Tab-separated table of C-alpha atoms in Angstrom:
chain	number	residue	atom	x	y	z
N	1	UNK	CA	49.279	14.062	36.500
N	2	UNK	CA	49.466	12.771	32.936
N	3	UNK	CA	50.322	16.156	31.553
N	4	UNK	CA	53.312	16.537	33.798
N	5	UNK	CA	54.400	13.033	32.826
N	6	UNK	CA	53.915	13.707	29.106
N	7	UNK	CA	55.806	17.021	29.457
N	8	UNK	CA	58.778	15.397	31.320
N	9	UNK	CA	58.803	12.379	28.870
N	10	UNK	CA	59.257	14.911	25.872
N	11	UNK	CA	61.712	17.006	28.019
N	12	UNK	CA	59.402	19.840	28.210
N	13	UNK	CA	59.136	22.436	25.335
N	14	UNK	CA	62.452	22.582	23.385
N	15	UNK	CA	63.717	26.016	24.150
N	16	UNK	CA	64.231	27.846	27.428
N	17	UNK	CA	61.768	30.489	26.094
N	18	UNK	CA	59.124	27.995	25.653
N	19	UNK	CA	59.717	26.346	29.040
N	20	UNK	CA	59.263	29.689	30.759
N	21	UNK	CA	56.115	30.329	28.856
N	22	UNK	CA	54.827	26.744	29.583
N	23	UNK	CA	55.503	27.517	33.350
N	24	UNK	CA	53.326	30.676	32.879
N	25	UNK	CA	50.382	28.598	31.582
N	26	UNK	CA	50.931	26.045	34.329
N	27	UNK	CA	50.959	28.760	36.946
N	28	UNK	CA	48.080	30.872	35.617
N	29	UNK	CA	45.623	30.009	38.415
N	30	UNK	CA	47.788	31.770	40.874
N	31	UNK	CA	46.488	35.251	40.046
N	32	UNK	CA	46.209	36.089	43.814
N	33	UNK	CA	47.808	33.287	45.826
N	34	UNK	CA	51.608	33.111	45.857
N	35	UNK	CA	51.752	36.571	44.346
N	36	UNK	CA	54.740	39.033	45.285
N	37	UNK	CA	53.660	42.478	46.703
N	38	UNK	CA	55.176	45.056	44.426
N	39	UNK	CA	52.603	47.682	45.022
N	40	UNK	CA	50.296	45.375	42.987
N	41	UNK	CA	50.108	41.591	42.964
N	42	UNK	CA	53.014	40.331	40.757
N	43	UNK	CA	52.384	36.851	39.609
N	44	UNK	CA	54.423	33.912	38.590
N	45	UNK	CA	52.779	33.815	35.247
N	46	UNK	CA	53.709	37.394	34.600
N	47	UNK	CA	57.371	36.940	35.530
N	48	UNK	CA	57.965	33.779	33.586
N	49	UNK	CA	56.015	35.027	30.760
N	50	UNK	CA	57.847	38.356	30.464
N	51	UNK	CA	61.295	36.478	30.638
N	52	UNK	CA	59.932	34.149	27.944
N	53	UNK	CA	58.950	37.124	25.505
N	54	UNK	CA	62.331	38.721	26.137
N	55	UNK	CA	64.138	35.533	25.102
N	56	UNK	CA	61.798	34.912	22.060
N	57	UNK	CA	62.668	38.424	20.841
N	58	UNK	CA	66.300	38.488	21.555
N	59	UNK	CA	67.724	35.012	21.255
N	60	UNK	CA	65.110	32.925	19.476
N	61	UNK	CA	64.159	35.076	16.389
N	62	UNK	CA	64.068	32.061	14.140
N	63	UNK	CA	62.173	28.769	14.445
N	64	UNK	CA	58.599	27.477	14.252
N	65	UNK	CA	55.757	30.037	14.476
N	66	UNK	CA	52.091	29.448	14.205
N	67	UNK	CA	49.541	31.569	12.420
N	68	UNK	CA	47.486	33.542	14.934
N	69	UNK	CA	43.903	34.273	13.818
N	70	UNK	CA	42.434	37.469	14.814
N	71	UNK	CA	45.802	38.976	15.473
N	72	UNK	CA	44.809	42.415	13.838
N	73	UNK	CA	41.914	42.820	15.997
N	74	UNK	CA	43.908	41.988	19.088
N	75	UNK	CA	46.763	44.613	18.258
N	76	UNK	CA	43.974	47.102	17.346
N	77	UNK	CA	42.494	46.672	20.857
N	78	UNK	CA	45.883	47.282	22.302
N	79	UNK	CA	46.422	50.376	20.017
N	80	UNK	CA	43.092	51.884	21.448
N	81	UNK	CA	44.051	51.127	24.861
N	82	UNK	CA	47.342	53.124	24.167
N	83	UNK	CA	45.367	55.880	22.788
N	84	UNK	CA	42.867	56.231	25.606
N	85	UNK	CA	45.687	56.142	28.138
N	86	UNK	CA	47.658	58.751	26.192
N	87	UNK	CA	44.513	61.043	25.883
N	88	UNK	CA	43.725	60.942	29.545
N	89	UNK	CA	47.362	61.651	30.509
N	90	UNK	CA	47.395	64.682	28.448
N	91	UNK	CA	44.065	65.762	29.797
N	92	UNK	CA	45.091	65.192	33.313
N	93	UNK	CA	43.258	63.212	36.084
N	94	UNK	CA	39.823	64.453	37.187
N	95	UNK	CA	41.398	64.052	40.865
N	96	UNK	CA	44.875	63.118	42.169
N	97	UNK	CA	43.442	60.380	44.201
N	98	UNK	CA	40.053	58.833	44.835
N	99	UNK	CA	38.423	55.848	46.552
N	100	UNK	CA	40.455	52.702	45.343
N	101	UNK	CA	43.077	54.609	43.491
N	102	UNK	CA	45.633	54.901	46.353
N	103	UNK	CA	48.491	54.839	43.823
N	104	UNK	CA	47.228	58.076	42.259
N	105	UNK	CA	44.981	58.104	39.233
N	106	UNK	CA	47.531	58.462	36.511
N	107	UNK	CA	49.852	55.789	38.216
N	108	UNK	CA	46.764	53.480	38.369
N	109	UNK	CA	45.730	53.974	34.637
N	110	UNK	CA	49.401	53.454	33.742
N	111	UNK	CA	49.326	50.157	35.545
N	112	UNK	CA	46.266	49.144	33.756
N	113	UNK	CA	47.629	49.938	30.440
N	114	UNK	CA	50.715	47.786	31.303
N	115	UNK	CA	48.251	44.794	32.185
N	116	UNK	CA	46.406	45.159	28.912
N	117	UNK	CA	49.756	45.228	26.945
N	118	UNK	CA	51.092	42.305	28.754
N	119	UNK	CA	48.092	39.980	28.444
N	120	UNK	CA	47.841	40.592	24.784
N	121	UNK	CA	51.621	40.239	24.036
N	122	UNK	CA	51.853	37.020	26.224
N	123	UNK	CA	48.744	35.797	24.536
N	124	UNK	CA	50.329	36.383	20.914
N	125	UNK	CA	53.755	34.789	21.971
N	126	UNK	CA	52.254	31.836	23.667
N	127	UNK	CA	50.105	30.979	20.672
N	128	UNK	CA	52.694	31.623	17.933
N	129	UNK	CA	55.809	30.281	19.668
N	130	UNK	CA	54.740	27.872	22.434
N	131	UNK	CA	51.804	26.467	20.440
N	132	UNK	CA	48.401	24.967	21.181
N	133	UNK	CA	49.527	21.551	22.373
N	134	UNK	CA	51.830	22.966	25.006
N	135	UNK	CA	49.247	25.547	26.059
N	136	UNK	CA	46.669	22.765	26.365
N	137	UNK	CA	49.153	20.663	28.369
N	138	UNK	CA	49.738	23.731	30.613
N	139	UNK	CA	46.090	23.947	31.345
N	140	UNK	CA	45.934	20.246	32.240
N	141	UNK	CA	48.698	20.930	34.827
N	142	UNK	CA	47.230	24.253	35.915
N	143	UNK	CA	43.717	22.798	36.681
N	144	UNK	CA	45.165	20.071	38.998
N	145	UNK	CA	47.015	22.724	40.769
N	146	UNK	CA	43.882	25.010	41.177
N	147	UNK	CA	41.955	21.902	42.499
N	148	UNK	CA	44.692	21.078	44.966
N	149	UNK	CA	44.777	24.632	46.275
N	150	UNK	CA	41.049	24.636	46.589
N	151	UNK	CA	41.105	21.541	48.628
N	152	UNK	CA	43.637	23.106	50.858
N	153	UNK	CA	41.528	26.163	51.139
N	154	UNK	CA	38.303	24.422	52.121
N	155	UNK	CA	40.190	22.062	54.527
N	156	UNK	CA	41.720	25.145	56.200
N	157	UNK	CA	38.409	26.894	56.350
N	158	UNK	CA	36.760	23.978	58.167
N	159	UNK	CA	39.412	23.816	60.919
N	160	UNK	CA	39.297	27.539	61.426
N	161	UNK	CA	42.873	28.262	59.958
N	162	UNK	CA	42.035	29.876	56.841
N	163	UNK	CA	43.667	33.071	57.800
N	164	UNK	CA	47.028	31.453	57.381
N	165	UNK	CA	46.653	31.763	53.575
N	166	UNK	CA	47.157	35.517	53.961
N	167	UNK	CA	50.921	34.831	54.528
N	168	UNK	CA	51.116	33.975	50.883
N	169	UNK	CA	48.722	36.751	49.811
N	170	UNK	CA	45.718	34.382	49.215
N	171	UNK	CA	42.293	35.318	49.964
N	172	UNK	CA	39.111	33.431	50.850
N	173	UNK	CA	35.739	34.585	49.210
N	174	UNK	CA	32.623	32.977	50.783
N	175	UNK	CA	29.693	32.059	48.734
N	176	UNK	CA	26.251	30.593	49.896
N	177	UNK	CA	25.135	28.684	46.754
N	178	UNK	CA	24.944	25.402	48.573
N	179	UNK	CA	22.902	26.951	51.299
N	180	UNK	CA	25.728	27.396	53.729
N	181	UNK	CA	28.747	29.525	53.614
N	182	UNK	CA	31.747	27.890	51.745
N	183	UNK	CA	34.875	29.213	50.110
N	184	UNK	CA	34.771	29.466	46.486
N	185	UNK	CA	37.757	31.309	44.928
N	186	UNK	CA	40.672	28.830	45.122
N	187	UNK	CA	43.916	30.605	44.315
N	188	UNK	CA	42.149	33.328	42.411
N	189	UNK	CA	40.795	36.765	43.914
N	190	UNK	CA	37.165	35.788	43.147
N	191	UNK	CA	35.076	32.889	42.372
N	192	UNK	CA	34.086	34.105	38.965
N	193	UNK	CA	37.771	33.934	37.995
N	194	UNK	CA	38.041	30.400	39.053
N	195	UNK	CA	34.814	29.444	37.350
N	196	UNK	CA	36.146	30.913	33.978
N	197	UNK	CA	39.410	29.280	34.257
N	198	UNK	CA	37.837	25.807	35.217
N	199	UNK	CA	35.210	26.064	32.313
N	200	UNK	CA	38.272	26.521	29.894
N	201	UNK	CA	40.192	23.764	31.320
N	202	UNK	CA	37.202	21.440	31.299
N	203	UNK	CA	36.921	21.628	27.631
N	204	UNK	CA	40.792	21.300	27.169
N	205	UNK	CA	41.229	18.224	29.340
N	206	UNK	CA	38.107	16.605	27.669
N	207	UNK	CA	39.691	16.858	24.254
N	208	UNK	CA	42.878	15.398	25.719
N	209	UNK	CA	41.013	12.712	27.477
N	210	UNK	CA	42.801	13.458	30.743
N	211	UNK	CA	40.068	12.116	33.072
N	212	UNK	CA	41.818	13.348	36.211
N	213	UNK	CA	41.924	16.694	34.665
N	214	UNK	CA	38.094	16.460	34.005
N	215	UNK	CA	37.557	15.656	37.552
N	216	UNK	CA	39.691	18.575	38.793
N	217	UNK	CA	38.127	20.997	36.246
N	218	UNK	CA	34.607	20.017	37.076
N	219	UNK	CA	35.309	20.138	40.852
N	220	UNK	CA	36.738	23.585	40.374
N	221	UNK	CA	33.698	24.706	38.344
N	222	UNK	CA	31.294	23.560	41.083
N	223	UNK	CA	33.480	24.926	43.865
N	224	UNK	CA	33.548	28.414	42.206
N	225	UNK	CA	29.824	28.704	42.564
N	226	UNK	CA	29.918	30.897	39.370
N	227	UNK	CA	26.476	30.997	37.785
N	228	UNK	CA	27.859	32.312	34.434
N	229	UNK	CA	30.522	29.709	34.245
N	230	UNK	CA	27.917	26.994	34.547
N	231	UNK	CA	25.751	28.653	31.968
N	232	UNK	CA	28.672	28.945	29.639
N	233	UNK	CA	29.535	25.281	29.800
N	234	UNK	CA	25.809	24.397	28.982
N	235	UNK	CA	25.543	26.979	26.282
N	236	UNK	CA	28.941	25.749	24.720
N	237	UNK	CA	27.697	22.149	24.823
N	238	UNK	CA	24.347	22.997	23.379
N	239	UNK	CA	25.974	25.198	20.732
N	240	UNK	CA	28.015	22.252	19.652
N	241	UNK	CA	24.906	19.919	19.465
N	242	UNK	CA	23.150	22.534	17.205
N	243	UNK	CA	26.027	23.642	14.985
N	244	UNK	CA	27.738	20.089	14.717
N	245	UNK	CA	24.896	17.439	15.361
N	246	UNK	CA	25.756	13.913	15.774
N	247	UNK	CA	24.029	10.980	17.284
N	248	UNK	CA	26.814	10.403	19.805
N	249	UNK	CA	26.571	13.916	21.151
N	250	UNK	CA	22.832	13.798	21.550
N	251	UNK	CA	23.111	10.546	23.228
N	252	UNK	CA	25.724	11.969	25.765
N	253	UNK	CA	23.602	14.964	26.358
N	254	UNK	CA	20.379	12.835	27.062
N	255	UNK	CA	22.407	10.609	29.498
N	256	UNK	CA	23.816	13.561	31.272
N	257	UNK	CA	20.437	15.340	31.380
N	258	UNK	CA	18.760	12.195	32.836
N	259	UNK	CA	21.427	11.716	35.505
N	260	UNK	CA	21.121	15.491	36.460
N	261	UNK	CA	17.415	15.353	36.743
N	262	UNK	CA	17.648	12.217	39.126
N	263	UNK	CA	20.394	13.902	41.148
N	264	UNK	CA	18.553	17.153	41.562
N	265	UNK	CA	15.341	15.188	42.575
N	266	UNK	CA	17.090	13.123	45.200
N	267	UNK	CA	20.010	15.097	46.517
N	268	UNK	CA	18.867	18.190	48.565
N	269	UNK	CA	22.144	20.172	48.555
N	270	UNK	CA	22.155	19.809	44.637
N	271	UNK	CA	18.584	21.134	44.505
N	272	UNK	CA	19.363	24.080	46.620
N	273	UNK	CA	22.577	24.668	44.455
N	274	UNK	CA	20.535	24.605	41.112
N	275	UNK	CA	17.621	26.666	42.676
N	276	UNK	CA	19.949	29.435	43.906
N	277	UNK	CA	21.766	29.467	40.444
N	278	UNK	CA	18.404	29.820	38.649
N	279	UNK	CA	17.538	32.652	41.129
N	280	UNK	CA	20.701	34.545	40.373
N	281	UNK	CA	19.753	34.341	36.650
N	282	UNK	CA	16.225	35.734	37.613
N	283	UNK	CA	14.617	32.626	36.062
N	284	UNK	CA	12.720	31.923	39.419
N	285	UNK	CA	11.601	33.957	42.380
N	286	UNK	CA	11.609	32.450	45.880
N	287	UNK	CA	11.609	34.522	49.103
N	288	UNK	CA	13.451	31.726	50.839
N	289	UNK	CA	16.617	32.336	48.653
N	290	UNK	CA	17.247	35.535	50.394
N	291	UNK	CA	17.752	39.177	49.241
N	292	UNK	CA	21.262	38.444	48.093
N	293	UNK	CA	20.099	36.626	45.063
N	294	UNK	CA	18.059	39.627	43.698
N	295	UNK	CA	20.904	42.031	44.555
N	296	UNK	CA	23.319	39.827	42.571
N	297	UNK	CA	21.326	40.293	39.341
N	298	UNK	CA	20.412	43.691	39.944
N	299	UNK	CA	23.927	44.803	40.774
N	300	UNK	CA	25.328	43.197	37.462
N	301	UNK	CA	22.466	44.797	35.435
N	302	UNK	CA	23.088	48.196	36.877
N	303	UNK	CA	26.916	47.959	36.409
N	304	UNK	CA	26.365	47.206	32.662
N	305	UNK	CA	23.976	50.097	32.395
N	306	UNK	CA	26.399	52.549	33.994
N	307	UNK	CA	28.996	51.427	31.477
N	308	UNK	CA	26.615	52.067	28.772
N	309	UNK	CA	25.934	55.525	30.148
N	310	UNK	CA	29.632	56.278	30.420
N	311	UNK	CA	30.154	55.248	26.715
N	312	UNK	CA	27.414	57.782	25.701
N	313	UNK	CA	29.431	60.587	27.397
N	314	UNK	CA	32.892	59.308	26.371
N	315	UNK	CA	32.209	57.257	23.231
N	316	UNK	CA	35.429	56.974	21.323
N	317	UNK	CA	38.135	56.368	23.811
N	318	UNK	CA	36.324	55.697	26.954
N	319	UNK	CA	37.073	57.008	30.563
N	320	UNK	CA	40.473	55.479	30.483
N	321	UNK	CA	41.756	52.158	31.503
N	322	UNK	CA	40.972	51.196	35.053
N	323	UNK	CA	38.839	54.180	35.481
N	324	UNK	CA	35.362	52.752	35.630
N	325	UNK	CA	35.640	52.640	39.342
N	326	UNK	CA	36.145	56.373	39.583
N	327	UNK	CA	33.254	57.370	37.290
N	328	UNK	CA	30.916	54.728	38.870
N	329	UNK	CA	29.379	56.873	41.410
N	330	UNK	CA	29.112	59.779	38.979
N	331	UNK	CA	26.498	57.744	36.931
N	332	UNK	CA	24.755	56.249	40.154
N	333	UNK	CA	23.455	57.874	43.235
N	334	UNK	CA	23.904	54.462	45.229
N	335	UNK	CA	27.314	53.355	43.867
N	336	UNK	CA	29.292	55.529	46.304
N	337	UNK	CA	27.372	53.714	49.258
N	338	UNK	CA	29.096	50.429	48.277
N	339	UNK	CA	32.275	51.733	50.167
N	340	UNK	CA	34.804	50.302	47.542
N	341	UNK	CA	36.117	50.660	43.887
N	342	UNK	CA	33.094	49.678	41.499
N	343	UNK	CA	33.826	47.236	38.877
N	344	UNK	CA	31.687	46.693	35.509
N	345	UNK	CA	31.310	42.927	36.358
N	346	UNK	CA	31.384	42.262	32.585
N	347	UNK	CA	34.593	42.431	30.432
N	348	UNK	CA	32.596	43.800	27.374
N	349	UNK	CA	31.095	46.547	29.430
N	350	UNK	CA	34.479	47.347	31.031
N	351	UNK	CA	36.036	47.691	27.529
N	352	UNK	CA	33.227	49.822	26.250
N	353	UNK	CA	33.288	52.199	29.325
N	354	UNK	CA	37.193	52.384	29.633
N	355	UNK	CA	38.371	52.239	26.168
N	356	UNK	CA	35.250	52.974	23.917
N	357	UNK	CA	32.930	51.582	21.290
N	358	UNK	CA	35.567	50.729	18.684
N	359	UNK	CA	37.571	48.901	21.207
N	360	UNK	CA	34.603	46.698	22.244
N	361	UNK	CA	33.823	46.196	18.610
N	362	UNK	CA	37.404	44.861	18.351
N	363	UNK	CA	36.954	42.498	21.371
N	364	UNK	CA	33.630	41.305	20.017
N	365	UNK	CA	35.120	40.894	16.673
N	366	UNK	CA	38.033	38.809	17.927
N	367	UNK	CA	35.656	36.446	19.818
N	368	UNK	CA	33.424	35.902	16.881
N	369	UNK	CA	36.421	35.349	14.726
N	370	UNK	CA	37.470	32.551	17.148
N	371	UNK	CA	34.137	30.999	17.048
N	372	UNK	CA	33.829	31.085	13.265
N	373	UNK	CA	37.348	29.668	12.656
N	374	UNK	CA	36.826	26.876	15.045
N	375	UNK	CA	33.431	25.806	13.508
N	376	UNK	CA	35.254	22.820	11.858
N	377	UNK	CA	37.636	22.185	14.953
N	378	UNK	CA	37.026	19.330	17.371
N	379	UNK	CA	33.687	19.809	19.185
N	380	UNK	CA	35.422	20.527	22.558
N	381	UNK	CA	37.416	23.460	20.999
N	382	UNK	CA	34.265	24.968	19.515
N	383	UNK	CA	32.367	24.490	22.733
N	384	UNK	CA	35.378	26.374	24.372
N	385	UNK	CA	35.141	29.255	21.972
N	386	UNK	CA	31.410	29.650	22.898
N	387	UNK	CA	32.197	29.388	26.464
N	388	UNK	CA	34.705	32.197	26.346
N	389	UNK	CA	32.019	34.330	24.588
N	390	UNK	CA	29.546	33.785	27.206
N	391	UNK	CA	31.968	33.744	30.087
N	392	UNK	CA	33.217	37.132	29.432
N	393	UNK	CA	29.812	38.486	30.420
N	394	UNK	CA	30.749	37.914	34.137
N	395	UNK	CA	34.527	38.494	34.024
N	396	UNK	CA	35.430	41.046	36.726
N	397	UNK	CA	38.329	42.289	34.577
N	398	UNK	CA	39.379	41.645	30.906
N	399	UNK	CA	43.040	42.012	31.581
N	400	UNK	CA	43.596	38.637	33.129
N	401	UNK	CA	45.841	35.869	31.788
N	402	UNK	CA	43.259	32.944	31.814
N	403	UNK	CA	41.183	34.776	29.316
N	404	UNK	CA	44.184	35.497	27.011
N	405	UNK	CA	45.854	32.028	27.120
N	406	UNK	CA	42.383	30.733	26.203
N	407	UNK	CA	42.247	33.126	23.289
N	408	UNK	CA	45.879	31.972	22.277
N	409	UNK	CA	44.803	28.374	22.242
N	410	UNK	CA	41.675	29.101	20.146
N	411	UNK	CA	43.583	31.396	17.681
N	412	UNK	CA	46.254	28.740	16.928
N	413	UNK	CA	44.520	25.282	17.285
N	414	UNK	CA	44.619	23.458	13.941
N	415	UNK	CA	41.123	23.549	12.316
N	416	UNK	CA	41.339	20.363	10.087
N	417	UNK	CA	37.952	18.872	9.673
N	418	UNK	CA	37.128	16.558	12.682
N	419	UNK	CA	35.505	13.080	12.001
N	420	UNK	CA	31.667	13.486	12.002
N	421	UNK	CA	31.370	11.309	15.250
N	422	UNK	CA	34.166	12.959	17.186
N	423	UNK	CA	33.021	14.328	20.520
N	424	UNK	CA	36.391	14.562	22.375
N	425	UNK	CA	39.745	14.201	20.611
N	426	UNK	CA	40.473	12.430	17.290
N	427	UNK	CA	42.219	9.018	17.994
N	428	UNK	CA	41.681	8.670	21.554
N	429	UNK	CA	44.950	8.570	23.194
N	430	UNK	CA	45.504	10.428	26.364
N	431	UNK	CA	47.674	13.384	26.002
N	432	UNK	CA	47.435	13.189	22.244
N	433	UNK	CA	49.150	16.387	20.759
N	434	UNK	CA	46.780	18.995	19.434
N	435	UNK	CA	48.995	20.096	16.554
N	436	UNK	CA	49.839	16.780	14.839
N	437	UNK	CA	52.067	17.349	11.756
N	438	UNK	CA	49.384	15.871	9.538
N	439	UNK	CA	46.828	18.517	10.203
N	440	UNK	CA	46.410	21.521	8.044
N	441	UNK	CA	47.742	24.930	8.947
N	442	UNK	CA	49.821	24.119	11.975
N	443	UNK	CA	52.858	26.132	11.754
N	444	UNK	CA	55.001	28.232	9.468
N	445	UNK	CA	58.768	28.182	9.818
N	446	UNK	CA	60.453	31.382	9.466
N	447	UNK	CA	63.990	31.688	7.911
């Protein structure tokens, strides 16, 4: 637990507000487990993050603040969510309640607006006030907590006692990527959430050379069985190899590829895993994989198409925050047969359908801004930016904090030119700060 020791050695962040925000980052895996039932799952990260923002705004108005790249696009996205919510409140709901909208459609939409405002505001304050170094340390702690919970989950599953997790509002999602049914979601609601978080954490702890963190992140990534998360990691690494080529990078990739080929060729369970992941991507067709493989790809494709269809009817402000699920069966004869509230299965598609074309342009612009500004950042940071761009293609929702804490990290990480052979962090000390005073553009002190 190097991040915990480092944090304690430095007495945690210097102010109470930053301590609370640091706890919010550390607790970010608990998006389903250990939540409070307030009519919706109230999370530890939300409680401590809100308290931190209140303290920042009321009692800590001065002090060190960092420049947050892409902030205008982020605020524009929130403004469009507000306009969409206001428009549909004025027009009134198409129905008072519907499948999956037991709170009432207007109350549900207001809740989704609050979620959007919350994650964007917390992201901005985490980036500008807490800073990239402490966010990175928080991810290091968080991924170890997620790994510990996943171990507990799978252990309880094997002894037939997984139902006990319901007492703390946790769920167990089963996947069959290894050829048998196994849990895959850890403390999250779904495995794709865990996979996205694990991919982000992997690049963060690699930069910090926290090898226990690397093991935890890699374990969570494989445990999640998330195809897009694995693809995102591969694409992120390959993008770095192309955009920032170096002999050391090529050597590491060649070694990893060789080991991977040997393992896949000799270990049956790994071969099954890779085959099923390729099947989910539609790259191979094998009847032995089962109908669920084809269903996964088709379902995601059709969900995105329905989002596009919605945007053609409601182009500028969408159908309203959280209302994709209501309109889902209107644009598909088969969606109603699913028996639950439909989701877009894609963050870009969700924003397009619910908030409109301008909003999704803001989101895409924000992600591209983060990739471009980090072209000269350490390679692991650039790879993480590419991973976020890819991972959002399978995010069940865009209003979750792991996404936006990652955005905060990418928006505020110093971009001083990295040494040409730097694959992980500069220097090489475990837990080395990301915002060393000697780097350019780290912070601005306000009067």
